[in-house]
């Protein structure tokens, strides 16, 4: 297979000549977009998704649902709020549910939401649905979803691997009922079962039996979105048993949903204000959200910034100093690469804890961050569940991304303060943050 030139190209990370002062329109949330697509596909009536994220992961999700028979019509409105901002924020997608059917082949790429959320949907289809993806997708954990679906009555052929590629032999319905899973490697195992559960004959009772559950905000997002389309969900937070979620069978409503900006993708831009002692405004930052990225307000304030929610959005200001931090990121692991990059530029050491599950993400993020920051002169040590970072004077060099979008944006943060950083395969940011190089240059006034 020929190598994509974008994967080997080196992008000179722009060096900040002074404090940034910019307004950055961050594209829509990938997590919300992909959950909304699944729920709309399972609804009993058509729905609308406005200002969705248009990126590799979301287009893979939309393409997969189309392969299974769901109608998705894309429109662009020049009068839509935010039209013309990156990532399709002037767009609206009309989702028209229909009888899910095979045979079909789904390309998951390296998208965790696609490879985990859609096998339960496929179990409801009439006919076989084959799932395949990028080579890295074969290495990512999927046993929790496969074993749970089998326990709930699905027939799955994975040749005993517990991973991709696999075929779900949909029977048009699924019994559902109680199931135990170990979701300690990914909260997406829980979300995957909950999203399709209203369509199971008995609904579902998911009981997590493993150790600590990472990324709980993402499960809360799933629950909130289910309730918004009419599902009845009992959770530990609503008085249920610890680590148990129950969804009652029933019809899902079509909805008209406007997608929030992706707060985790706002991270590099807020980091730019922190690192350069400048100011960045992110419009439409929600006052209430289940997105893990909202935690950035607290974390980056502790690291030396200040923020205020105004009518214009979130205003984040750096103080000119960056402080180290000791923080448990277990619930917000996806923020780790950007926080590690800022910590490498701080005035004191940092310890990032609770993120051992990042070894199973798009790449082994703990090993990758350690290697790449250290090769620029840093002093990062892996721990059992995270990283210890001692700031050092850094120098330029090649920052490899391992086809991981958050590694690429972490390298860009370092490049603000360190001349000569070159990002390998910055195009991988298209996974969730389309047009990142242009957004980054625009923030810097280029």
Short mmCIF file of C-alpha atoms in Angstrom, two decimals:
data_model
loop_
_atom_site.label_atom_id
_atom_site.label_comp_id
_atom_site.label_asym_id
_atom_site.label_seq_id
_atom_site.Cartn_x
_atom_site.Cartn_y
_atom_site.Cartn_z
CA UNK A 1 0.00 0.00 0.00
CA UNK A 2 1.48 3.41 -0.91
CA UNK A 3 2.32 5.72 1.98
CA UNK A 4 0.17 8.82 2.25
CA UNK A 5 2.60 11.79 1.89
CA UNK A 6 0.68 13.62 4.64
CA UNK A 7 1.76 10.89 7.07
CA UNK A 8 5.46 11.56 6.55
CA UNK A 9 5.41 15.33 5.98
CA UNK A 10 6.88 17.55 8.68
CA UNK A 11 4.91 20.64 9.76
CA UNK A 12 6.99 23.44 11.32
CA UNK A 13 5.07 24.20 14.51
CA UNK A 14 4.63 28.00 14.67
CA UNK A 15 6.66 29.72 17.39
CA UNK A 16 4.80 32.48 19.27
CA UNK A 17 6.53 35.84 19.04
CA UNK A 18 4.39 37.28 21.81
CA UNK A 19 1.16 36.90 23.75
CA UNK A 20 -1.73 35.53 21.70
CA UNK A 21 -4.98 37.51 21.54
CA UNK A 22 -7.61 35.70 19.54
CA UNK A 23 -11.17 34.44 19.27
CA UNK A 24 -11.25 30.80 18.17
CA UNK A 25 -14.45 29.13 16.92
CA UNK A 26 -13.96 25.52 17.99
CA UNK A 27 -15.83 22.94 15.87
CA UNK A 28 -18.55 20.74 17.35
CA UNK A 29 -18.05 17.93 19.83
CA UNK A 30 -17.09 14.56 18.37
CA UNK A 31 -18.47 12.75 21.41
CA UNK A 32 -21.85 14.48 21.14
CA UNK A 33 -22.02 14.18 17.34
CA UNK A 34 -21.38 10.43 17.27
CA UNK A 35 -23.74 9.66 20.15
CA UNK A 36 -26.44 11.81 18.52
CA UNK A 37 -26.02 9.97 15.21
CA UNK A 38 -26.52 6.59 16.89
CA UNK A 39 -29.58 7.73 18.86
CA UNK A 40 -31.14 9.36 15.80
CA UNK A 41 -30.56 6.21 13.75
CA UNK A 42 -32.45 4.17 16.38
CA UNK A 43 -35.30 6.66 16.80
CA UNK A 44 -38.89 6.10 15.72
CA UNK A 45 -39.00 9.33 13.68
CA UNK A 46 -36.59 11.59 11.77
CA UNK A 47 -34.37 14.06 13.60
CA UNK A 48 -31.99 16.95 12.96
CA UNK A 49 -28.39 17.41 14.02
CA UNK A 50 -27.21 21.01 13.69
CA UNK A 51 -23.62 22.24 13.68
CA UNK A 52 -22.25 18.66 13.83
CA UNK A 53 -18.55 18.03 13.77
CA UNK A 54 -17.44 17.05 10.29
CA UNK A 55 -14.21 15.11 10.84
CA UNK A 56 -12.81 11.68 10.06
CA UNK A 57 -14.40 10.01 13.11
CA UNK A 58 -17.86 11.50 12.56
CA UNK A 59 -17.85 10.86 8.82
CA UNK A 60 -16.91 7.25 9.54
CA UNK A 61 -19.89 7.01 11.91
CA UNK A 62 -22.27 8.57 9.39
CA UNK A 63 -20.91 6.38 6.61
CA UNK A 64 -21.31 3.24 8.71
CA UNK A 65 -24.93 4.04 9.55
CA UNK A 66 -25.67 4.72 5.88
CA UNK A 67 -24.20 1.31 5.04
CA UNK A 68 -26.74 -0.19 7.45
CA UNK A 69 -29.63 1.60 5.75
CA UNK A 70 -30.00 4.86 7.72
CA UNK A 71 -30.74 7.98 5.69
CA UNK A 72 -28.49 10.97 6.45
CA UNK A 73 -29.05 14.11 4.38
CA UNK A 74 -26.52 16.95 4.68
CA UNK A 75 -27.48 20.57 4.15
CA UNK A 76 -25.55 23.82 4.55
CA UNK A 77 -27.32 27.01 5.57
CA UNK A 78 -25.55 30.32 5.06
CA UNK A 79 -27.89 31.90 7.63
CA UNK A 80 -27.21 29.26 10.27
CA UNK A 81 -25.65 30.51 13.48
CA UNK A 82 -21.93 30.14 13.21
CA UNK A 83 -22.00 29.44 9.47
CA UNK A 84 -18.59 29.52 7.93
CA UNK A 85 -16.74 28.49 11.06
CA UNK A 86 -14.56 25.38 10.78
CA UNK A 87 -15.79 21.84 11.07
CA UNK A 88 -19.18 22.25 9.45
CA UNK A 89 -20.83 24.53 12.01
CA UNK A 90 -23.10 25.93 9.26
CA UNK A 91 -24.30 22.43 8.50
CA UNK A 92 -27.39 20.49 9.45
CA UNK A 93 -27.82 16.74 9.05
CA UNK A 94 -31.29 15.20 8.77
CA UNK A 95 -31.28 11.62 10.03
CA UNK A 96 -34.02 9.36 8.70
CA UNK A 97 -34.26 6.02 10.54
CA UNK A 98 -35.18 2.95 8.55
CA UNK A 99 -34.95 -0.79 8.91
CA UNK A 100 -31.34 -1.61 9.77
CA UNK A 101 -30.06 -4.16 7.32
CA UNK A 102 -27.10 -6.11 6.00
CA UNK A 103 -25.06 -7.38 4.40
CA UNK A 104 -22.80 -4.38 4.94
CA UNK A 105 -19.18 -3.58 5.68
CA UNK A 106 -18.28 -0.88 8.19
CA UNK A 107 -14.94 0.93 8.17
CA UNK A 108 -14.22 2.06 11.76
CA UNK A 109 -10.88 3.70 10.93
CA UNK A 110 -9.31 4.09 14.36
CA UNK A 111 -12.42 5.59 15.97
CA UNK A 112 -13.23 4.07 19.34
CA UNK A 113 -16.81 5.36 19.21
CA UNK A 114 -17.46 3.67 15.86
CA UNK A 115 -15.84 0.32 16.69
CA UNK A 116 -17.63 0.12 20.07
CA UNK A 117 -20.97 1.90 19.61
CA UNK A 118 -22.00 0.20 16.37
CA UNK A 119 -21.76 -3.57 17.06
CA UNK A 120 -24.84 -3.31 19.37
CA UNK A 121 -26.64 -1.42 16.57
CA UNK A 122 -25.57 -4.11 14.11
CA UNK A 123 -27.08 -6.78 16.37
CA UNK A 124 -30.46 -5.12 15.68
CA UNK A 125 -29.95 -5.22 11.91
CA UNK A 126 -31.36 -7.81 9.58
CA UNK A 127 -28.28 -9.51 8.15
CA UNK A 128 -24.49 -9.67 8.67
CA UNK A 129 -22.46 -6.51 9.35
CA UNK A 130 -18.67 -6.80 9.01
CA UNK A 131 -16.43 -4.39 10.96
CA UNK A 132 -12.87 -3.59 9.88
CA UNK A 133 -10.51 -0.65 10.29
CA UNK A 134 -6.97 0.71 10.52
CA UNK A 135 -4.21 -1.66 11.71
CA UNK A 136 -4.14 0.06 15.12
CA UNK A 137 -7.86 -0.67 15.56
CA UNK A 138 -7.02 -4.40 15.74
CA UNK A 139 -5.01 -3.71 18.91
CA UNK A 140 -7.64 -1.70 20.77
CA UNK A 141 -9.75 -3.48 23.41
CA UNK A 142 -13.15 -4.68 22.27
CA UNK A 143 -13.66 -7.83 24.36
CA UNK A 144 -16.03 -6.05 26.76
CA UNK A 145 -18.49 -5.23 23.98
CA UNK A 146 -18.18 -8.58 22.21
CA UNK A 147 -18.65 -10.70 25.35
CA UNK A 148 -21.53 -8.54 26.59
CA UNK A 149 -23.39 -8.73 23.28
CA UNK A 150 -23.01 -12.49 23.19
CA UNK A 151 -24.39 -12.70 26.74
CA UNK A 152 -27.36 -10.60 25.58
CA UNK A 153 -28.12 -12.93 22.68
CA UNK A 154 -26.03 -11.65 19.75
CA UNK A 155 -24.08 -13.85 17.35
CA UNK A 156 -20.59 -12.52 16.62
CA UNK A 157 -17.75 -14.06 14.61
CA UNK A 158 -14.33 -12.74 15.65
CA UNK A 159 -12.28 -15.96 15.28
CA UNK A 160 -11.67 -15.87 19.04
CA UNK A 161 -9.57 -12.68 18.89
CA UNK A 162 -11.78 -10.44 21.03
CA UNK A 163 -10.95 -7.63 18.60
CA UNK A 164 -11.41 -6.43 15.04
CA UNK A 165 -12.03 -7.52 12.36
CA UNK A 166 -15.35 -9.16 13.22
CA UNK A 167 -18.84 -9.83 11.86
CA UNK A 168 -22.07 -9.28 13.77
CA UNK A 169 -24.83 -11.54 12.43
CA UNK A 170 -27.84 -9.33 13.09
CA UNK A 171 -31.13 -11.04 13.71
CA UNK A 172 -33.37 -7.98 13.55
CA UNK A 173 -33.74 -7.84 17.35
CA UNK A 174 -31.82 -8.58 20.54
CA UNK A 175 -33.11 -10.01 23.80
CA UNK A 176 -31.07 -7.80 26.13
CA UNK A 177 -31.38 -8.10 29.91
CA UNK A 178 -28.72 -8.17 32.64
CA UNK A 179 -25.03 -8.36 31.75
CA UNK A 180 -21.74 -7.99 33.60
CA UNK A 181 -18.71 -6.37 31.97
CA UNK A 182 -15.27 -5.12 32.95
CA UNK A 183 -15.10 -1.61 31.48
CA UNK A 184 -11.92 -0.57 33.32
CA UNK A 185 -10.09 -0.23 29.98
CA UNK A 186 -12.76 1.96 28.37
CA UNK A 187 -15.97 3.63 29.50
CA UNK A 188 -17.12 3.28 25.89
CA UNK A 189 -18.02 -0.35 26.66
CA UNK A 190 -20.78 0.91 28.97
CA UNK A 191 -21.92 3.68 26.63
CA UNK A 192 -22.05 1.26 23.69
CA UNK A 193 -24.60 -0.96 25.44
CA UNK A 194 -26.66 1.89 26.89
CA UNK A 195 -27.10 3.72 23.56
CA UNK A 196 -28.82 0.80 21.82
CA UNK A 197 -30.52 -0.62 24.93
CA UNK A 198 -33.95 1.04 24.44
CA UNK A 199 -34.30 -1.07 21.30
CA UNK A 200 -33.44 -4.35 23.07
CA UNK A 201 -36.50 -6.47 23.93
CA UNK A 202 -35.74 -6.34 27.67
CA UNK A 203 -33.64 -3.19 27.72
CA UNK A 204 -30.40 -3.71 29.59
CA UNK A 205 -28.86 -3.80 33.05
CA UNK A 206 -25.12 -3.18 32.76
CA UNK A 207 -23.04 -4.04 35.81
CA UNK A 208 -19.38 -2.98 35.79
CA UNK A 209 -17.33 -5.58 37.67
CA UNK A 210 -13.76 -4.35 37.18
CA UNK A 211 -11.58 -1.83 38.96
CA UNK A 212 -12.01 1.93 38.66
CA UNK A 213 -14.04 3.10 35.68
CA UNK A 214 -12.27 5.75 33.54
CA UNK A 215 -13.88 8.72 31.82
CA UNK A 216 -17.12 8.75 33.81
CA UNK A 217 -18.18 12.11 32.28
CA UNK A 218 -18.59 10.32 28.96
CA UNK A 219 -21.04 7.86 30.53
CA UNK A 220 -22.94 10.80 32.05
CA UNK A 221 -23.05 12.35 28.57
CA UNK A 222 -24.52 9.12 27.19
CA UNK A 223 -27.17 9.02 29.95
CA UNK A 224 -28.13 12.69 29.49
CA UNK A 225 -28.50 12.25 25.74
CA UNK A 226 -30.59 9.09 26.17
CA UNK A 227 -32.94 10.86 28.56
CA UNK A 228 -33.24 13.79 26.15
CA UNK A 229 -34.71 11.49 23.49
CA UNK A 230 -37.18 9.87 25.88
CA UNK A 231 -35.28 6.90 27.32
CA UNK A 232 -35.70 5.87 30.94
CA UNK A 233 -32.29 5.35 32.56
CA UNK A 234 -31.45 4.50 36.16
CA UNK A 235 -27.90 5.30 37.24
CA UNK A 236 -25.73 5.25 40.38
CA UNK A 237 -26.11 9.05 40.53
CA UNK A 238 -29.92 8.80 40.51
CA UNK A 239 -30.05 6.50 43.52
CA UNK A 240 -29.27 3.19 41.85
CA UNK A 241 -26.63 0.64 42.78
CA UNK A 242 -22.97 1.62 42.38
CA UNK A 243 -21.57 0.67 38.95
CA UNK A 244 -24.99 -0.40 37.62
CA UNK A 245 -26.95 1.27 34.79
CA UNK A 246 -30.44 0.20 33.72
CA UNK A 247 -32.25 1.22 30.54
CA UNK A 248 -35.94 0.41 30.01
CA UNK A 249 -37.04 -0.70 26.51
CA UNK A 250 -39.03 1.87 24.57
CA UNK A 251 -39.23 4.11 21.52
CA UNK A 252 -36.73 6.95 21.05
CA UNK A 253 -37.88 10.37 19.87
CA UNK A 254 -36.48 12.22 16.89
CA UNK A 255 -34.77 15.39 18.08
CA UNK A 256 -33.51 18.72 16.83
CA UNK A 257 -30.11 18.99 18.48
CA UNK A 258 -27.47 21.69 18.15
CA UNK A 259 -24.00 20.31 18.93
CA UNK A 260 -21.84 22.10 21.50
CA UNK A 261 -18.26 23.08 20.64
CA UNK A 262 -15.78 20.29 21.40
CA UNK A 263 -14.30 21.48 24.70
CA UNK A 264 -11.47 18.94 24.64
CA UNK A 265 -10.47 20.31 21.24
CA UNK A 266 -10.42 23.79 22.76
CA UNK A 267 -7.50 22.62 24.87
CA UNK A 268 -4.57 23.62 22.61
CA UNK A 269 -6.01 27.11 22.14
CA UNK A 270 -6.51 27.67 25.88
CA UNK A 271 -3.01 26.26 26.40
CA UNK A 272 -1.69 28.86 23.96
CA UNK A 273 -3.07 31.65 26.15
CA UNK A 274 -1.54 30.00 29.22
CA UNK A 275 1.89 29.40 27.66
CA UNK A 276 2.21 32.85 26.02
CA UNK A 277 0.54 34.90 28.76
CA UNK A 278 -2.17 35.92 26.29
CA UNK A 279 -5.95 35.74 25.90
CA UNK A 280 -8.20 33.39 23.93
CA UNK A 281 -12.00 33.60 23.66
CA UNK A 282 -13.95 30.43 22.78
CA UNK A 283 -17.52 31.39 21.74
CA UNK A 284 -20.55 29.28 22.73
CA UNK A 285 -18.85 27.59 25.69
CA UNK A 286 -21.82 25.99 27.52
CA UNK A 287 -22.65 27.00 31.09
CA UNK A 288 -23.65 23.39 31.81
CA UNK A 289 -22.22 20.37 30.03
CA UNK A 290 -21.19 16.74 30.52
CA UNK A 291 -18.15 17.18 28.27
CA UNK A 292 -14.88 16.23 30.04
CA UNK A 293 -13.18 19.23 28.44
CA UNK A 294 -15.03 21.58 30.78
CA UNK A 295 -12.54 20.49 33.46
CA UNK A 296 -9.90 22.53 31.62
CA UNK A 297 -11.26 25.66 33.29
CA UNK A 298 -10.22 24.29 36.68
CA UNK A 299 -6.96 22.61 35.64
CA UNK A 300 -5.53 25.45 33.57
CA UNK A 301 -6.53 27.98 36.24
CA UNK A 302 -4.52 25.98 38.77
CA UNK A 303 -1.62 25.99 36.31
CA UNK A 304 -1.55 29.80 36.20
CA UNK A 305 -4.46 31.07 34.10
CA UNK A 306 -7.78 32.78 34.76
CA UNK A 307 -11.12 32.26 33.07
CA UNK A 308 -14.54 33.87 32.92
CA UNK A 309 -17.76 32.76 31.23
CA UNK A 310 -19.26 35.82 29.53
CA UNK A 311 -21.90 36.54 26.88
CA UNK A 312 -19.08 36.24 24.34
CA UNK A 313 -18.04 32.77 25.50
CA UNK A 314 -15.20 31.54 27.67
CA UNK A 315 -12.48 34.16 28.11
CA UNK A 316 -9.23 32.50 29.18
CA UNK A 317 -6.19 34.58 30.12
CA UNK A 318 -2.65 33.52 30.90
CA UNK A 319 -0.67 35.22 33.66
CA UNK A 320 2.74 34.85 32.07
CA UNK A 321 3.66 32.07 34.50
CA UNK A 322 2.93 28.35 34.11
CA UNK A 323 2.86 26.22 37.27
CA UNK A 324 3.21 22.49 37.70
CA UNK A 325 0.25 20.44 38.91
CA UNK A 326 -0.50 17.20 40.76
CA UNK A 327 -3.79 15.98 39.33
CA UNK A 328 -5.87 12.83 38.89
CA UNK A 329 -7.05 12.76 35.27
CA UNK A 330 -8.89 9.44 35.51
CA UNK A 331 -12.21 10.97 34.46
CA UNK A 332 -10.69 13.20 31.76
CA UNK A 333 -7.86 11.12 30.34
CA UNK A 334 -8.16 12.56 26.83
CA UNK A 335 -6.83 15.88 28.22
CA UNK A 336 -3.54 14.28 29.29
CA UNK A 337 -1.40 14.97 26.17
CA UNK A 338 -2.14 18.70 26.20
CA UNK A 339 -1.66 18.98 29.96
CA UNK A 340 1.64 17.09 29.68
CA UNK A 341 2.84 19.54 27.03
CA UNK A 342 1.97 22.54 29.23
CA UNK A 343 3.58 20.82 32.25
CA UNK A 344 6.82 20.41 30.29
CA UNK A 345 6.91 24.23 30.01
CA UNK A 346 6.04 24.92 33.66
CA UNK A 347 8.15 26.36 36.48
CA UNK A 348 7.79 23.31 38.75
CA UNK A 349 7.26 19.53 38.41
CA UNK A 350 3.92 17.87 37.66
CA UNK A 351 2.40 14.47 38.36
CA UNK A 352 -0.47 13.26 36.16
CA UNK A 353 -2.28 10.28 37.71
CA UNK A 354 -5.15 7.89 37.05
CA UNK A 355 -4.56 7.40 33.33
CA UNK A 356 -3.07 3.91 32.88
CA UNK A 357 -5.90 3.24 30.37
CA UNK A 358 -4.25 5.70 27.95
CA UNK A 359 -1.87 2.90 27.00
CA UNK A 360 -4.81 1.47 25.00
CA UNK A 361 -5.91 4.65 23.19
CA UNK A 362 -5.10 5.69 19.59
CA UNK A 363 -1.52 4.90 20.58
CA UNK A 364 0.14 4.16 23.93
CA UNK A 365 -0.11 7.81 24.89
CA UNK A 366 2.01 7.53 28.05
CA UNK A 367 4.94 5.93 26.23
CA UNK A 368 4.55 8.30 23.27
CA UNK A 369 4.50 11.46 25.41
CA UNK A 370 7.50 10.28 27.41
CA UNK A 371 9.56 9.52 24.31
CA UNK A 372 8.66 12.62 22.31
CA UNK A 373 9.04 15.21 25.09
CA UNK A 374 12.30 13.62 26.25
CA UNK A 375 13.71 13.70 22.71
CA UNK A 376 13.20 17.48 22.80
CA UNK A 377 15.29 17.62 25.98
CA UNK A 378 12.55 17.02 28.52
CA UNK A 379 12.52 14.86 31.66
CA UNK A 380 9.36 12.74 31.69
CA UNK A 381 9.04 9.44 33.55
CA UNK A 382 6.23 6.93 33.18
CA UNK A 383 4.59 5.77 36.39
CA UNK A 384 2.21 2.85 36.91
CA UNK A 385 -0.79 5.07 36.20
CA UNK A 386 0.53 8.23 34.60
CA UNK A 387 3.47 10.57 34.14
CA UNK A 388 5.91 12.56 36.26
CA UNK A 389 7.20 15.63 34.42
CA UNK A 390 10.20 17.70 35.50
CA UNK A 391 10.49 20.86 33.38
CA UNK A 392 13.77 21.27 31.47
CA UNK A 393 14.98 23.67 28.82
CA UNK A 394 13.70 22.14 25.58
CA UNK A 395 15.13 22.31 22.06
CA UNK A 396 13.76 21.79 18.57
CA UNK A 397 13.37 18.47 16.82
CA UNK A 398 10.86 16.13 15.23
CA UNK A 399 7.76 15.37 17.30
CA UNK A 400 6.18 12.10 16.16
CA UNK A 401 2.41 11.70 16.43
CA UNK A 402 1.76 7.94 15.96
CA UNK A 403 -1.38 8.81 13.97
CA UNK A 404 -2.82 10.26 17.20
CA UNK A 405 -4.59 13.61 16.91
CA UNK A 406 -3.92 14.62 20.52
CA UNK A 407 -0.20 13.94 20.17
CA UNK A 408 -0.16 16.35 17.22
CA UNK A 409 -1.85 19.17 19.16
CA UNK A 410 0.45 18.52 22.15
CA UNK A 411 3.44 19.03 19.86
CA UNK A 412 1.94 22.28 18.57
CA UNK A 413 1.65 23.58 22.14
CA UNK A 414 5.34 22.86 22.74
CA UNK A 415 6.22 24.60 19.47
CA UNK A 416 4.75 27.87 20.76
CA UNK A 417 7.56 28.13 23.31
CA UNK A 418 10.30 26.05 21.64
CA UNK A 419 11.74 27.04 18.27
CA UNK A 420 12.36 24.36 15.67
CA UNK A 421 9.68 21.82 16.64
CA UNK A 422 8.46 19.90 13.59
CA UNK A 423 5.25 17.87 13.83
CA UNK A 424 5.19 14.64 11.85
CA UNK A 425 1.76 14.00 10.25
CA UNK A 426 -0.14 16.99 11.58
CA UNK A 427 -2.91 15.86 9.19
CA UNK A 428 -3.91 13.27 11.80
CA UNK A 429 -5.71 16.11 13.62
CA UNK A 430 -8.48 15.71 11.02
CA UNK A 431 -9.70 12.77 13.13
CA UNK A 432 -11.57 15.20 15.40
CA UNK A 433 -10.31 18.74 14.68
CA UNK A 434 -10.56 19.62 10.98
CA UNK A 435 -8.45 22.49 9.65
CA UNK A 436 -6.28 22.55 12.78
CA UNK A 437 -3.20 24.07 11.07
CA UNK A 438 -5.32 26.93 9.70
CA UNK A 439 -7.06 27.49 13.04
CA UNK A 440 -3.67 27.53 14.78
CA UNK A 441 -2.18 29.98 12.29
CA UNK A 442 -5.27 32.18 12.54
CA UNK A 443 -4.96 32.28 16.33
CA UNK A 444 -1.38 33.48 15.95
CA UNK A 445 -2.41 36.16 13.46
CA UNK A 446 -0.72 34.46 10.49
#
